[in-house]
PDB file of C-alpha atoms and ligand atoms in Angstrom:
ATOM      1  CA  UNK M   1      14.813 -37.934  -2.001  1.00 82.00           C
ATOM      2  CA  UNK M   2      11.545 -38.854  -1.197  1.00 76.00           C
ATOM      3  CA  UNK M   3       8.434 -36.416  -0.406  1.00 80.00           C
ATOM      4  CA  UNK M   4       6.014 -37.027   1.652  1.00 80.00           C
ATOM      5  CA  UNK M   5       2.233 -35.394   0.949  1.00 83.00           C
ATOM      6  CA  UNK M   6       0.103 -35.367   3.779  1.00 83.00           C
ATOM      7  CA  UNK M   7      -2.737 -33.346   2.745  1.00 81.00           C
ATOM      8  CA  UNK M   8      -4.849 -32.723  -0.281  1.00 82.00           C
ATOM      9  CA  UNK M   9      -4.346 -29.228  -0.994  1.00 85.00           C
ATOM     10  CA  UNK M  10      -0.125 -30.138  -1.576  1.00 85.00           C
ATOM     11  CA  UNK M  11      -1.123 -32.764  -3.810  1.00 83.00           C
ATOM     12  CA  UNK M  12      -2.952 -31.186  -5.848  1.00 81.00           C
ATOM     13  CA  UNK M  13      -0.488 -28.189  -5.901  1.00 84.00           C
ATOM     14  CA  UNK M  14       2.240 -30.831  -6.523  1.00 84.00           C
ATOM     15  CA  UNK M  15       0.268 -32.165  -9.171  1.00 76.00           C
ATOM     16  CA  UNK M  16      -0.408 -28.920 -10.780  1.00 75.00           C
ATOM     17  CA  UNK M  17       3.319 -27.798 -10.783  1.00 77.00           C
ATOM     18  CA  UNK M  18       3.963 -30.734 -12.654  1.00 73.00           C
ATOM     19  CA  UNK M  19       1.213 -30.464 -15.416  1.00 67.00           C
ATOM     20  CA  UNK M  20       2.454 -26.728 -15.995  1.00 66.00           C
ATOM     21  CA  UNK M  21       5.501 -28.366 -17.557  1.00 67.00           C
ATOM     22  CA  UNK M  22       4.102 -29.571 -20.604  1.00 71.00           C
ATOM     23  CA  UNK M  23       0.735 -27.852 -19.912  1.00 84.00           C
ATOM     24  CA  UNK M  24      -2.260 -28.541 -22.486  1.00 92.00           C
ATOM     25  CA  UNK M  25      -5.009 -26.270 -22.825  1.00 94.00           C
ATOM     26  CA  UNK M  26      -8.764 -27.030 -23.254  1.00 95.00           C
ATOM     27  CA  UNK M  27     -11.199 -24.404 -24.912  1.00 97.00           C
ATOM     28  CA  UNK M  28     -14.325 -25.922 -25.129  1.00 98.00           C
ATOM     29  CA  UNK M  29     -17.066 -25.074 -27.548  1.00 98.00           C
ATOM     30  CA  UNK M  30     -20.055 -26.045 -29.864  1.00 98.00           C
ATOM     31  CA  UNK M  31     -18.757 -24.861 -32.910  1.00 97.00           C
ATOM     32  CA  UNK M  32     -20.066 -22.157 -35.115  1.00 97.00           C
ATOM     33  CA  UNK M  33     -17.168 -20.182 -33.998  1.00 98.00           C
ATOM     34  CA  UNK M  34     -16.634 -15.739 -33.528  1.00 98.00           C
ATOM     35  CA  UNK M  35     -13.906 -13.944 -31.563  1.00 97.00           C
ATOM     36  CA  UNK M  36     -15.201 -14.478 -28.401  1.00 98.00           C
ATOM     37  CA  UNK M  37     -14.021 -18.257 -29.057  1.00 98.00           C
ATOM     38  CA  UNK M  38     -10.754 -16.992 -30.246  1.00 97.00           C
ATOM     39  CA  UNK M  39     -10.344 -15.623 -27.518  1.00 98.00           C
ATOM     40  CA  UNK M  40     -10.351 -18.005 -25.169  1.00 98.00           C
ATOM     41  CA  UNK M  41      -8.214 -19.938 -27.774  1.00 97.00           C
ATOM     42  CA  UNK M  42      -5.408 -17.010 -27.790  1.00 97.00           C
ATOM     43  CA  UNK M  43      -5.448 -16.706 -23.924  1.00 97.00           C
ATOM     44  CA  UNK M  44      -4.848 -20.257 -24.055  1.00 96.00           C
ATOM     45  CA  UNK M  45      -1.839 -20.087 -26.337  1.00 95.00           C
ATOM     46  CA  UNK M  46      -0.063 -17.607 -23.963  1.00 95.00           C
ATOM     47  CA  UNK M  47      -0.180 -19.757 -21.192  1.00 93.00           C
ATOM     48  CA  UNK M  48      -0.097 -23.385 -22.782  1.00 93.00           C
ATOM     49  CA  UNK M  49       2.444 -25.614 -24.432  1.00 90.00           C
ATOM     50  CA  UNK M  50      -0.256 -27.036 -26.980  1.00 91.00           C
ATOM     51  CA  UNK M  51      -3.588 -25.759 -27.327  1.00 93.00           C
ATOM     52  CA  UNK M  52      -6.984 -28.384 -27.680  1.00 94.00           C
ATOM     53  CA  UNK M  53     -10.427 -26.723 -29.510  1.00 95.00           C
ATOM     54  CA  UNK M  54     -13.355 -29.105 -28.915  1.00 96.00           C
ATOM     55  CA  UNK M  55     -16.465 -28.540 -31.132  1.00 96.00           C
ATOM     56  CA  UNK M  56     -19.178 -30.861 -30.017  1.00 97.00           C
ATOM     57  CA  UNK M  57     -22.906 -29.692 -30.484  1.00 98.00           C
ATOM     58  CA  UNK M  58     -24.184 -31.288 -27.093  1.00 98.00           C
ATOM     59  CA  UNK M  59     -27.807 -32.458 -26.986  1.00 97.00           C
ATOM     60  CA  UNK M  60     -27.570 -32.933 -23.380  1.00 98.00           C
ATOM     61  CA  UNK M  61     -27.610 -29.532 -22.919  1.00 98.00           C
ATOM     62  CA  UNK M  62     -30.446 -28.376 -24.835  1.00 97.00           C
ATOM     63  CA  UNK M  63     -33.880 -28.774 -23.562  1.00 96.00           C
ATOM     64  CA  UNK M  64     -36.514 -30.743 -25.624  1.00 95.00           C
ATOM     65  CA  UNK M  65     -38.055 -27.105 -27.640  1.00 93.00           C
ATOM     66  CA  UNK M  66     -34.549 -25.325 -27.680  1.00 96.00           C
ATOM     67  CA  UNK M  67     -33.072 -24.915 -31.157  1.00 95.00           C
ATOM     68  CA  UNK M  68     -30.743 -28.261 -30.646  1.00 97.00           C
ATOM     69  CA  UNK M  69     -31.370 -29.154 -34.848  1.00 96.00           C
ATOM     70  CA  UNK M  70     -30.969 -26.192 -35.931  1.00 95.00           C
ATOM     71  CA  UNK M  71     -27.604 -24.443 -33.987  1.00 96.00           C
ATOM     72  CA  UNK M  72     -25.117 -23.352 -36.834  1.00 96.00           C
ATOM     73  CA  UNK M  73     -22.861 -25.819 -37.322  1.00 97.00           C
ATOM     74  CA  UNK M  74     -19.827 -25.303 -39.956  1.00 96.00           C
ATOM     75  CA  UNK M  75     -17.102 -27.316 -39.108  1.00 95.00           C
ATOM     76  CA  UNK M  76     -14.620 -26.180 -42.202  1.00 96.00           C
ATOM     77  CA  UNK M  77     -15.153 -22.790 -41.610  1.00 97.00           C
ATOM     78  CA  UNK M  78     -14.264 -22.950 -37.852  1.00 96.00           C
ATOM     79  CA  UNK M  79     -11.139 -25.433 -38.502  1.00 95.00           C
ATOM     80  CA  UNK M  80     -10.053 -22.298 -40.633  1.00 95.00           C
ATOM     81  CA  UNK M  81     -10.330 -20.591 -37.823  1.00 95.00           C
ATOM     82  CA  UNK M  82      -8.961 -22.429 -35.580  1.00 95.00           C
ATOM     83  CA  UNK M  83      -5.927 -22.963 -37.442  1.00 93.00           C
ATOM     84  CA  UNK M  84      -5.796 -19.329 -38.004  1.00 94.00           C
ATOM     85  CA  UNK M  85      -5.898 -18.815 -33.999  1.00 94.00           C
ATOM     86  CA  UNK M  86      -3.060 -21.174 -34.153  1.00 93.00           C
ATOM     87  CA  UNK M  87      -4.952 -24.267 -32.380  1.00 93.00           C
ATOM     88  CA  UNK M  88      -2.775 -27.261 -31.991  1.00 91.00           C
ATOM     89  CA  UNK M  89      -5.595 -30.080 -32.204  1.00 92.00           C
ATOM     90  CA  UNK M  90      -9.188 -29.483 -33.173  1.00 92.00           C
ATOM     91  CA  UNK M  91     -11.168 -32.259 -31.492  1.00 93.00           C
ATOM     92  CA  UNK M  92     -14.688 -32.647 -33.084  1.00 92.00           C
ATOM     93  CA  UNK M  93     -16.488 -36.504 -31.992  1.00 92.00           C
ATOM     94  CA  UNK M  94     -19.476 -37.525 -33.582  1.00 93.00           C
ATOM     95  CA  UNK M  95     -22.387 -37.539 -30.871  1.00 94.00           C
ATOM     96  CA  UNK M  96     -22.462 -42.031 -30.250  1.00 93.00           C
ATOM     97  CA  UNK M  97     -18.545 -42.051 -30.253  1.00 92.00           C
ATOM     98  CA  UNK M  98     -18.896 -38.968 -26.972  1.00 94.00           C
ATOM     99  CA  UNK M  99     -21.933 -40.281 -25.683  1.00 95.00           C
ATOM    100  CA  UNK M 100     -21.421 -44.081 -25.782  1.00 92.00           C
ATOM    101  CA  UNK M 101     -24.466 -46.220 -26.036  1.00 91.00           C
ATOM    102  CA  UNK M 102     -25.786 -46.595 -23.180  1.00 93.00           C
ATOM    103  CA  UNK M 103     -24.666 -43.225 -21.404  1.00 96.00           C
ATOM    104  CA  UNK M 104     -25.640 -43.926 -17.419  1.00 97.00           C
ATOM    105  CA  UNK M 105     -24.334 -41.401 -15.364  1.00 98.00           C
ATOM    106  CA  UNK M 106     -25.231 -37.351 -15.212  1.00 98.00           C
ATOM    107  CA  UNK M 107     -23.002 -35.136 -13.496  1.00 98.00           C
ATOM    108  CA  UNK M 108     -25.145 -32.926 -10.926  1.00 98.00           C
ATOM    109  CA  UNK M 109     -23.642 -29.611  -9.153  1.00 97.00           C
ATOM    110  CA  UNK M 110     -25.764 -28.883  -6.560  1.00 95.00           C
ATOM    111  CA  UNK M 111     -27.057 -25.357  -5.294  1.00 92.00           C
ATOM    112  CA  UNK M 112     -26.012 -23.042  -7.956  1.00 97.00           C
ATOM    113  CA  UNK M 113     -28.943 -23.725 -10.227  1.00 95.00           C
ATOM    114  CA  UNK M 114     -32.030 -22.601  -9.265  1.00 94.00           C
ATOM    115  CA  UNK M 115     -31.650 -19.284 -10.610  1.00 97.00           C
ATOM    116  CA  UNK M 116     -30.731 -17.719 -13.368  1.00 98.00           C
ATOM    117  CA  UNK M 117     -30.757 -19.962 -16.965  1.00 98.00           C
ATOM    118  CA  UNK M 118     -30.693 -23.050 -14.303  1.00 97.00           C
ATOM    119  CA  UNK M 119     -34.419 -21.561 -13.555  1.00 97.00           C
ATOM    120  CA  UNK M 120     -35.293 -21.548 -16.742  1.00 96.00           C
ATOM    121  CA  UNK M 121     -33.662 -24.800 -18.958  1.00 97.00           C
ATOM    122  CA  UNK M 122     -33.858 -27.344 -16.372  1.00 96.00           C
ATOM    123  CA  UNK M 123     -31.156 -29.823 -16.715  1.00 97.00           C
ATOM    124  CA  UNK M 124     -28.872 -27.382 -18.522  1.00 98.00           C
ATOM    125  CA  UNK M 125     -26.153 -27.742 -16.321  1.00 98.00           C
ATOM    126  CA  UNK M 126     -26.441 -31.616 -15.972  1.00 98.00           C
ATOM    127  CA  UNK M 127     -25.758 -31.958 -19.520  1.00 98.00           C
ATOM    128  CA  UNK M 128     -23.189 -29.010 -19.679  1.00 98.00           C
ATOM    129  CA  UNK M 129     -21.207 -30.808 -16.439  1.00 98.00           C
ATOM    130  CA  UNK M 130     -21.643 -34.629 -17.606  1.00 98.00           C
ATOM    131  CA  UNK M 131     -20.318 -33.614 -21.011  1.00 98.00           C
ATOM    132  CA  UNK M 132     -17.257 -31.257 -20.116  1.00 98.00           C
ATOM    133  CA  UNK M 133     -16.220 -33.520 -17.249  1.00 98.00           C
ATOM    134  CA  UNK M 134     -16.354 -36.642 -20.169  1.00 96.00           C
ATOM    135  CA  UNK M 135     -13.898 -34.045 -22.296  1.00 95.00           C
ATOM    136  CA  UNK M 136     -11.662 -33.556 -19.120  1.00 97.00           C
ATOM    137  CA  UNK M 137     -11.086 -37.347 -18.949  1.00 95.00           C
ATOM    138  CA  UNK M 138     -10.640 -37.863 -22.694  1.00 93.00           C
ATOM    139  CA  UNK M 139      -8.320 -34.617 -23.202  1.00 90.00           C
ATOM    140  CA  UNK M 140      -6.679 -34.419 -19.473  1.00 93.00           C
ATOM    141  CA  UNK M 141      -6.038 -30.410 -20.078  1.00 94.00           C
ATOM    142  CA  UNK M 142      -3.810 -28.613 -17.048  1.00 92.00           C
ATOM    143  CA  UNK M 143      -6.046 -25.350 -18.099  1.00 94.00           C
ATOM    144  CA  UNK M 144      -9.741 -25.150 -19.509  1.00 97.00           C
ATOM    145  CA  UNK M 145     -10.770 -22.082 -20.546  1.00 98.00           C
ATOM    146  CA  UNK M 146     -14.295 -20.558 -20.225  1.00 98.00           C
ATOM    147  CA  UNK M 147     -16.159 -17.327 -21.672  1.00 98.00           C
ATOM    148  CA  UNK M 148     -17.655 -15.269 -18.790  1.00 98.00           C
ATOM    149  CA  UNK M 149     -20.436 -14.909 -20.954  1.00 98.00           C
ATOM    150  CA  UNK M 150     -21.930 -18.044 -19.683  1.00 98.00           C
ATOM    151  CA  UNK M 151     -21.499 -16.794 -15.986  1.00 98.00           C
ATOM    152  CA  UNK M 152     -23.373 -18.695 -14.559  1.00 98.00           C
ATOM    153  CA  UNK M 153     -21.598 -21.920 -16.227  1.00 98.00           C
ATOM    154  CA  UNK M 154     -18.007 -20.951 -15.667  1.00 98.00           C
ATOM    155  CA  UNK M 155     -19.448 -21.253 -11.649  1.00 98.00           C
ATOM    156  CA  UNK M 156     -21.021 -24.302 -11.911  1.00 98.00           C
ATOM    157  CA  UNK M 157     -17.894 -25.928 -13.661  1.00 98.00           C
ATOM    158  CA  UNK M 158     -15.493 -24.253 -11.400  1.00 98.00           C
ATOM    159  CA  UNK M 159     -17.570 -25.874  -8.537  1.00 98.00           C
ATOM    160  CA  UNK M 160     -17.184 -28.841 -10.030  1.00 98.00           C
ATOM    161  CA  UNK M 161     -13.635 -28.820 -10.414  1.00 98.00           C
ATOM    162  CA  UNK M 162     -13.223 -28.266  -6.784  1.00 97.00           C
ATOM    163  CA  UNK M 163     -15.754 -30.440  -5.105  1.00 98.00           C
ATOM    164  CA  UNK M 164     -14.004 -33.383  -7.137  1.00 98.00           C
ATOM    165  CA  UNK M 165     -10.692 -32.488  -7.039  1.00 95.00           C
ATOM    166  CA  UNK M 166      -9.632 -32.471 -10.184  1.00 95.00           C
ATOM    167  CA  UNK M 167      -6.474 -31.702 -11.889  1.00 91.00           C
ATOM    168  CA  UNK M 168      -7.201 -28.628 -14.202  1.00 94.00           C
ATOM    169  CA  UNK M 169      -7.586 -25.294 -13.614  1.00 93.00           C
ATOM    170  CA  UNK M 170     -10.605 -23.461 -14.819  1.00 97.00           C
ATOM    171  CA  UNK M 171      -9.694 -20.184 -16.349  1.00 97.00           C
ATOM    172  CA  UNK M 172     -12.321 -17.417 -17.067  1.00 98.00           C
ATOM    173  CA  UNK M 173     -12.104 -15.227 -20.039  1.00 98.00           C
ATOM    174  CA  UNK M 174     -13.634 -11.722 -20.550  1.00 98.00           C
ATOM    175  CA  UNK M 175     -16.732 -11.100 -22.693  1.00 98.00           C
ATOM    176  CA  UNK M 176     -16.295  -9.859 -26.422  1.00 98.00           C
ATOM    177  CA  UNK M 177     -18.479  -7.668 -27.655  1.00 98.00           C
ATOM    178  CA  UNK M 178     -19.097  -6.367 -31.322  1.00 98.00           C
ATOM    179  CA  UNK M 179     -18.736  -2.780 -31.849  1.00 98.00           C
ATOM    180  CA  UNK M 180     -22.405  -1.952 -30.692  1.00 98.00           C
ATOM    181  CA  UNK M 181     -21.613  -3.876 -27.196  1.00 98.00           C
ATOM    182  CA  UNK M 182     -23.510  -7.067 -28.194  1.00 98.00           C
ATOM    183  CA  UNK M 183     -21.766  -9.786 -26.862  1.00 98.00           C
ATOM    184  CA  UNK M 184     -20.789 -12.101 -29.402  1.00 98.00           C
ATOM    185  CA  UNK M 185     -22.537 -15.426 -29.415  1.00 98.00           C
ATOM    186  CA  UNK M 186     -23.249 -17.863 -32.084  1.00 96.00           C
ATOM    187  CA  UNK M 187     -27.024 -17.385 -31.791  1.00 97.00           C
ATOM    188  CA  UNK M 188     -26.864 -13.650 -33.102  1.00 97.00           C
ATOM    189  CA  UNK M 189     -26.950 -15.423 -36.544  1.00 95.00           C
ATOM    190  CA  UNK M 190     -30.452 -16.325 -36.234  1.00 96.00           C
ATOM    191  CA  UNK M 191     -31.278 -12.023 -35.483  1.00 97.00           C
ATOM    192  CA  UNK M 192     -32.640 -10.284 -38.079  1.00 97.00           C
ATOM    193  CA  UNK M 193     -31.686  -6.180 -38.227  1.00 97.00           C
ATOM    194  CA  UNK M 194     -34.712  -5.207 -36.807  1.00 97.00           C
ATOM    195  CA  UNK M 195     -33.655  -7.945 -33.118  1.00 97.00           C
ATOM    196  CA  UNK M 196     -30.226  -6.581 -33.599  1.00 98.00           C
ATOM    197  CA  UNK M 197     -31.438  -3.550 -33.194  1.00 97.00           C
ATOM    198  CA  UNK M 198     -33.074  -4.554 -30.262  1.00 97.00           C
ATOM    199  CA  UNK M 199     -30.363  -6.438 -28.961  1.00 98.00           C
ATOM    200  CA  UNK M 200     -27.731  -4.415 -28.542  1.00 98.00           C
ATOM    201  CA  UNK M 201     -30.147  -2.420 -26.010  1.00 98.00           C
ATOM    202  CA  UNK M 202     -29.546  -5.653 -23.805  1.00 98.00           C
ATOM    203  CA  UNK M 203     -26.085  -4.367 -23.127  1.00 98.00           C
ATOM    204  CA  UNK M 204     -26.787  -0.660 -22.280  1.00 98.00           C
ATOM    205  CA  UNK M 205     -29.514  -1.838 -20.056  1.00 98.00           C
ATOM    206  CA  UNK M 206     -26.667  -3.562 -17.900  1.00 98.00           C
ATOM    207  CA  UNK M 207     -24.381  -0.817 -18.077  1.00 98.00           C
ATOM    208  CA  UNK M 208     -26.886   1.207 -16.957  1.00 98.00           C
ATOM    209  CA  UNK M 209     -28.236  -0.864 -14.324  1.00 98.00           C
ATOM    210  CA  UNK M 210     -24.290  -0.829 -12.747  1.00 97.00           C
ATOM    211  CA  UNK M 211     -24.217   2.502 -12.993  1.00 97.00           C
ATOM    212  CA  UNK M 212     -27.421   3.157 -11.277  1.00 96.00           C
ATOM    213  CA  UNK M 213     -26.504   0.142  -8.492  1.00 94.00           C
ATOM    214  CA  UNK M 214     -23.009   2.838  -8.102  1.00 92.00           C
ATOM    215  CA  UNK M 215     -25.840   5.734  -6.784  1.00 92.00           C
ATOM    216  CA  UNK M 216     -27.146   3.315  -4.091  1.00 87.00           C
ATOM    217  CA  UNK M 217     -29.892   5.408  -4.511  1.00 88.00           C
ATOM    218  CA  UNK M 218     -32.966   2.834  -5.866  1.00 87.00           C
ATOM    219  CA  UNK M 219     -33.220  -0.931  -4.724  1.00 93.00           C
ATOM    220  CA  UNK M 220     -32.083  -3.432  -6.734  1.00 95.00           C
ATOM    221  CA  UNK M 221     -35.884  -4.237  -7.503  1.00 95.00           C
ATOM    222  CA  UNK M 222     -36.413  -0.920  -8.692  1.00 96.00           C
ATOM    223  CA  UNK M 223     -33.460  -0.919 -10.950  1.00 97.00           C
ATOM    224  CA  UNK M 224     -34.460  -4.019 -12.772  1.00 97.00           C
ATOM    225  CA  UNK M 225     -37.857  -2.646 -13.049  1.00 97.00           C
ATOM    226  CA  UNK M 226     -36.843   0.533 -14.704  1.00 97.00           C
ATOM    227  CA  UNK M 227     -34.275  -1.322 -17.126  1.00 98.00           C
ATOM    228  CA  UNK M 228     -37.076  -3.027 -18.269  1.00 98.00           C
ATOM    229  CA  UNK M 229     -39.072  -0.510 -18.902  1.00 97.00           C
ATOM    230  CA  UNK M 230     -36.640   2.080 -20.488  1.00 97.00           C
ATOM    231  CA  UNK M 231     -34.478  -0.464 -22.422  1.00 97.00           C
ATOM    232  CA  UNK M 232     -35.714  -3.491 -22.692  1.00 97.00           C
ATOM    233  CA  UNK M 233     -38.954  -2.664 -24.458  1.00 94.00           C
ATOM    234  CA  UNK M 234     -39.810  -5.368 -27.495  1.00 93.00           C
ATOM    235  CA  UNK M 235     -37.842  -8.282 -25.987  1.00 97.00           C
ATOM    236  CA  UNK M 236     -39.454 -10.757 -23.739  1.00 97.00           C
ATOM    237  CA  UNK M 237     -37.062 -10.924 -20.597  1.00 98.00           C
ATOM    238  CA  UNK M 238     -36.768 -14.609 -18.815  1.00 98.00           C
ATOM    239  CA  UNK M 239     -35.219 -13.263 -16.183  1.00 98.00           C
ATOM    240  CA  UNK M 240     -32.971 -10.564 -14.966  1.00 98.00           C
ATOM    241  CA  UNK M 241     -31.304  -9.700 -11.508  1.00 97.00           C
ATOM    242  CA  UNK M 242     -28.715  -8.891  -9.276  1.00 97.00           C
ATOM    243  CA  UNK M 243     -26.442 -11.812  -7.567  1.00 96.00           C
ATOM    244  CA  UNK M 244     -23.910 -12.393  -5.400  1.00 95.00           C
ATOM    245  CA  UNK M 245     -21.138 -13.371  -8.230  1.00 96.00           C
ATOM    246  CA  UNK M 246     -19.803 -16.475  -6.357  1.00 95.00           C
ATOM    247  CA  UNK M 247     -23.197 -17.814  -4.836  1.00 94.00           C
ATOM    248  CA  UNK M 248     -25.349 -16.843  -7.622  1.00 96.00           C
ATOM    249  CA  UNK M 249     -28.131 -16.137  -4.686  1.00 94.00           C
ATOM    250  CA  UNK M 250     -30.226 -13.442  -5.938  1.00 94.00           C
ATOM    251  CA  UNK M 251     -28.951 -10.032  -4.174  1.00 92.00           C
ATOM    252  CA  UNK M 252     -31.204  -9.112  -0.550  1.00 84.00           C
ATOM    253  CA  UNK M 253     -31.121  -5.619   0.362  1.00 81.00           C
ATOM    254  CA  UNK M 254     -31.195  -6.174   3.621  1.00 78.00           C
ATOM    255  CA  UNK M 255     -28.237  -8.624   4.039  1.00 77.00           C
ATOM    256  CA  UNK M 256     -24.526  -6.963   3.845  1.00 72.00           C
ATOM    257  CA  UNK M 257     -23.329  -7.901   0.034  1.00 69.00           C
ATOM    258  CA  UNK M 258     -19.694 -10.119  -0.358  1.00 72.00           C
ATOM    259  CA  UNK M 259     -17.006  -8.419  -2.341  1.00 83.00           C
ATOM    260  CA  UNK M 260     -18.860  -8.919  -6.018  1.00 93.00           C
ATOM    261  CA  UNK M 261     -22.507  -8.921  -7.254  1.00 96.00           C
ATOM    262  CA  UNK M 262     -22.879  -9.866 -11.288  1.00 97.00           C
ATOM    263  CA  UNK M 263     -25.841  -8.446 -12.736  1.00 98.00           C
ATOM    264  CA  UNK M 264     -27.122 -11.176 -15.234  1.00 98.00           C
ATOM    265  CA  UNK M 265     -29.954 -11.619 -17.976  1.00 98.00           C
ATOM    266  CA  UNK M 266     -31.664 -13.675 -20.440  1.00 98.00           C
ATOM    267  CA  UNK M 267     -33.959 -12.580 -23.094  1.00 98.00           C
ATOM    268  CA  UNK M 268     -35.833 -13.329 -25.895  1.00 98.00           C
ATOM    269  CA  UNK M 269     -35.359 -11.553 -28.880  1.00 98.00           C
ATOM    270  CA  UNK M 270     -37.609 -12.664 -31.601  1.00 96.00           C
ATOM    271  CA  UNK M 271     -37.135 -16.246 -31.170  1.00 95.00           C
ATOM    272  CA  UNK M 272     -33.607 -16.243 -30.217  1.00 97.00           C
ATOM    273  CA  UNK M 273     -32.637 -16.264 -26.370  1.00 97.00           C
ATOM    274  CA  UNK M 274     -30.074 -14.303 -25.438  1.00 98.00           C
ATOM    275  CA  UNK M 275     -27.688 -13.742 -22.560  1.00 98.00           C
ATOM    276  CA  UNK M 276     -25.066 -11.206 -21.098  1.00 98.00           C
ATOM    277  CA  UNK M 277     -23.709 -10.197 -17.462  1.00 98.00           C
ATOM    278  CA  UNK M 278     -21.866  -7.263 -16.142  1.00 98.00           C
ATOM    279  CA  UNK M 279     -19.750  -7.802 -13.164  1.00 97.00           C
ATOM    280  CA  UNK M 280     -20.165  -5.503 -10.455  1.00 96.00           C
ATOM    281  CA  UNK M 281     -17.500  -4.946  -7.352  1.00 90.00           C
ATOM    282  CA  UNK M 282     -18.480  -3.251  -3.843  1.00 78.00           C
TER     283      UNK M 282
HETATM  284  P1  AMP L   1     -20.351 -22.070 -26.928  1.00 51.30           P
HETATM  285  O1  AMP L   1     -19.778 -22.504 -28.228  1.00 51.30           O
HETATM  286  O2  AMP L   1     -21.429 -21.039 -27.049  1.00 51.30           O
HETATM  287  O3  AMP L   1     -20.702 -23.225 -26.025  1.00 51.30           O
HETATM  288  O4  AMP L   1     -19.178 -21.319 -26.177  1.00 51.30           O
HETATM  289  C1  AMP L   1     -17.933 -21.933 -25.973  1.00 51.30           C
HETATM  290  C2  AMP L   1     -17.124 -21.076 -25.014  1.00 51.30           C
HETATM  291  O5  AMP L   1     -16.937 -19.789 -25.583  1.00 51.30           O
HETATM  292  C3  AMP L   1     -17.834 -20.864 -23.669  1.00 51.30           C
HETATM  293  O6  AMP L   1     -16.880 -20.932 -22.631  1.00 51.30           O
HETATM  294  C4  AMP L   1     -18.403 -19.482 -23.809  1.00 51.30           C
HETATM  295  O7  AMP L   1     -18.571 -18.818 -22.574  1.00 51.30           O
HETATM  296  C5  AMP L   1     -17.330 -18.809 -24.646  1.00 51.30           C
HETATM  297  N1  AMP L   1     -17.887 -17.624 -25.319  1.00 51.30           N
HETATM  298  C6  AMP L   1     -18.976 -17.573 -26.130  1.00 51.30           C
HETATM  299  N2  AMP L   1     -19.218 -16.290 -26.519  1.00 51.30           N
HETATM  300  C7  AMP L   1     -18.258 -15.531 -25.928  1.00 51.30           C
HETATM  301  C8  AMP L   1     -17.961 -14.138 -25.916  1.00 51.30           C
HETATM  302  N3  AMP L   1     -18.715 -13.254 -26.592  1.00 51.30           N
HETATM  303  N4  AMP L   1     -16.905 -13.695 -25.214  1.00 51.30           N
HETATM  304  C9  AMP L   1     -16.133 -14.584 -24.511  1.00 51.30           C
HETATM  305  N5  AMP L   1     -16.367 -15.914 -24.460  1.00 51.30           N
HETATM  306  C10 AMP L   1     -17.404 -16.386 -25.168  1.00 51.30           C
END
């Protein structure tokens, strides 16, 4: 018997329903892989027939002084891995076979960016959008899965997805930390002991910055202010702040807060920028 579909939403449900049959999983990445990229690639094996690692070092992504030449890349090691993880398909392009020639058209999410690492690495999210939207359409996954690590970029692609309508759903994945609460991240390579040191005071500062938000006893200026002071010492901070976690509009005192705020940060330690978020709920 025939159905008839008369609005989007059912569609795309219908559509969905369908994909979970022989669903295929997308995780994402540039390589130069830790646990927190495991992860995403175990979550994705619970829920997914066959499971799809991309490693693809994006230079769209990276602005002209950012370390673009010299991110770790070590492909054999992360296909061990991978297999390990029990990936299905490791897909790793060389950059002119992804980015074609004569690449003409940048995917732009509007709104979300003008804070937070969209403040500071203008075009980030262009590059970060044009190139997982290109994987989308190469790998047509039912699920993609994303590190909440990159907060701000699990909105902006989850935007995305739903402005456009299309046929995945985006799936965020908590943040793993090493034993000292650093979030992993492939960067943490390039700390010596003396930045790890100071980097693992970038996730106590947060901690403690939820905790003190709890109190509702100092203003959210006040709180950053004092994190800096008392933790972040030694480490240049590009920016840090409370938002609301599904506008990303920096946090005002004075209007009434939705259900979650995410306080978010990027630093520089050393040389090496680095980022983490805590998640906050009213
Ligand atoms: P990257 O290779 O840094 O582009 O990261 C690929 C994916 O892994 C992104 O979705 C990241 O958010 C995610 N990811 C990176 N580090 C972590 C972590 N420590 N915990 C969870 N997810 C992570």
């Amino acid at each position: 018997m025939m159905r008839t579909v008369k609005t989007v939403k059912e569609m795309a449900k219908i559509r969905g329903d369908l994909c979970k049959m022989n669903i295929i999983g997308l995780v994402p990445t540039m390589g130069a892989l830790h646990e927190g990229h495991l992860s995403l690639i175990r979550k994705a094996k619970k829920d997914c027939n066959i499971v799809i690692a991309s490693i693809f070092v994006n230079p769209l992504q990276f602005g002209p002084k950012e370390d673009f030449k010299k991110y770790p890349r070590d492909l054999e090691k992360d296909s061990e891995f991978l297999k390990l993880a029990g990936c299905d398909i490791l897909f790793s392009p060389q950059s002119g076979d992804i980015l074609g020639k004569d690449l003409g058209t940048s995917v732009h999410v509007e709104g979300l960016q003008s804070v937070m690492c969209g403040a500071s690495r203008p075009g980030h999210f262009d590059g970060v959008c044009t190139i997982v939207l290109k994987l989308f359409n190469i790998v047509r996954p039912g699920n993609a899965y994303f590190g909440l690590k990159d907060y701000q970029q699990f909105v902006i692609i989850k935007k995305m997805t739903d402005d456009l309508d299309m046929p995945v759903n985006i799936i965020g994945c908590p943040i793993i930390r090493d034993r000292n609460g650093l979030a992993l991240s492939s960067r943490n390579a390039y700390l010596s002991k003396d930045d790890y040191t100071k980097a693992v005071r970038i996730n106590k500062a947060l901690r403690e910055g939820s905790r003190l938000a709890g109190l509702k006893k100092l203003k959210a200026g006040e709180i950053t202010a004092l994190l800096k002071k008392e933790y972040l010492k030694g480490m240049k901070t590009d920016y840090l702040g409370f938002y609301d976690a599904d506008m990303l509009s920096l946090f005002d005192e004075k209007k009434k807060p939705s259900g979650k705020l995410v306080l978010a940060g990027a630093f520089f330690v050393g040389n090496t920028r680095l980022i983490d978020n805590i998640i906050i709920r009213i």
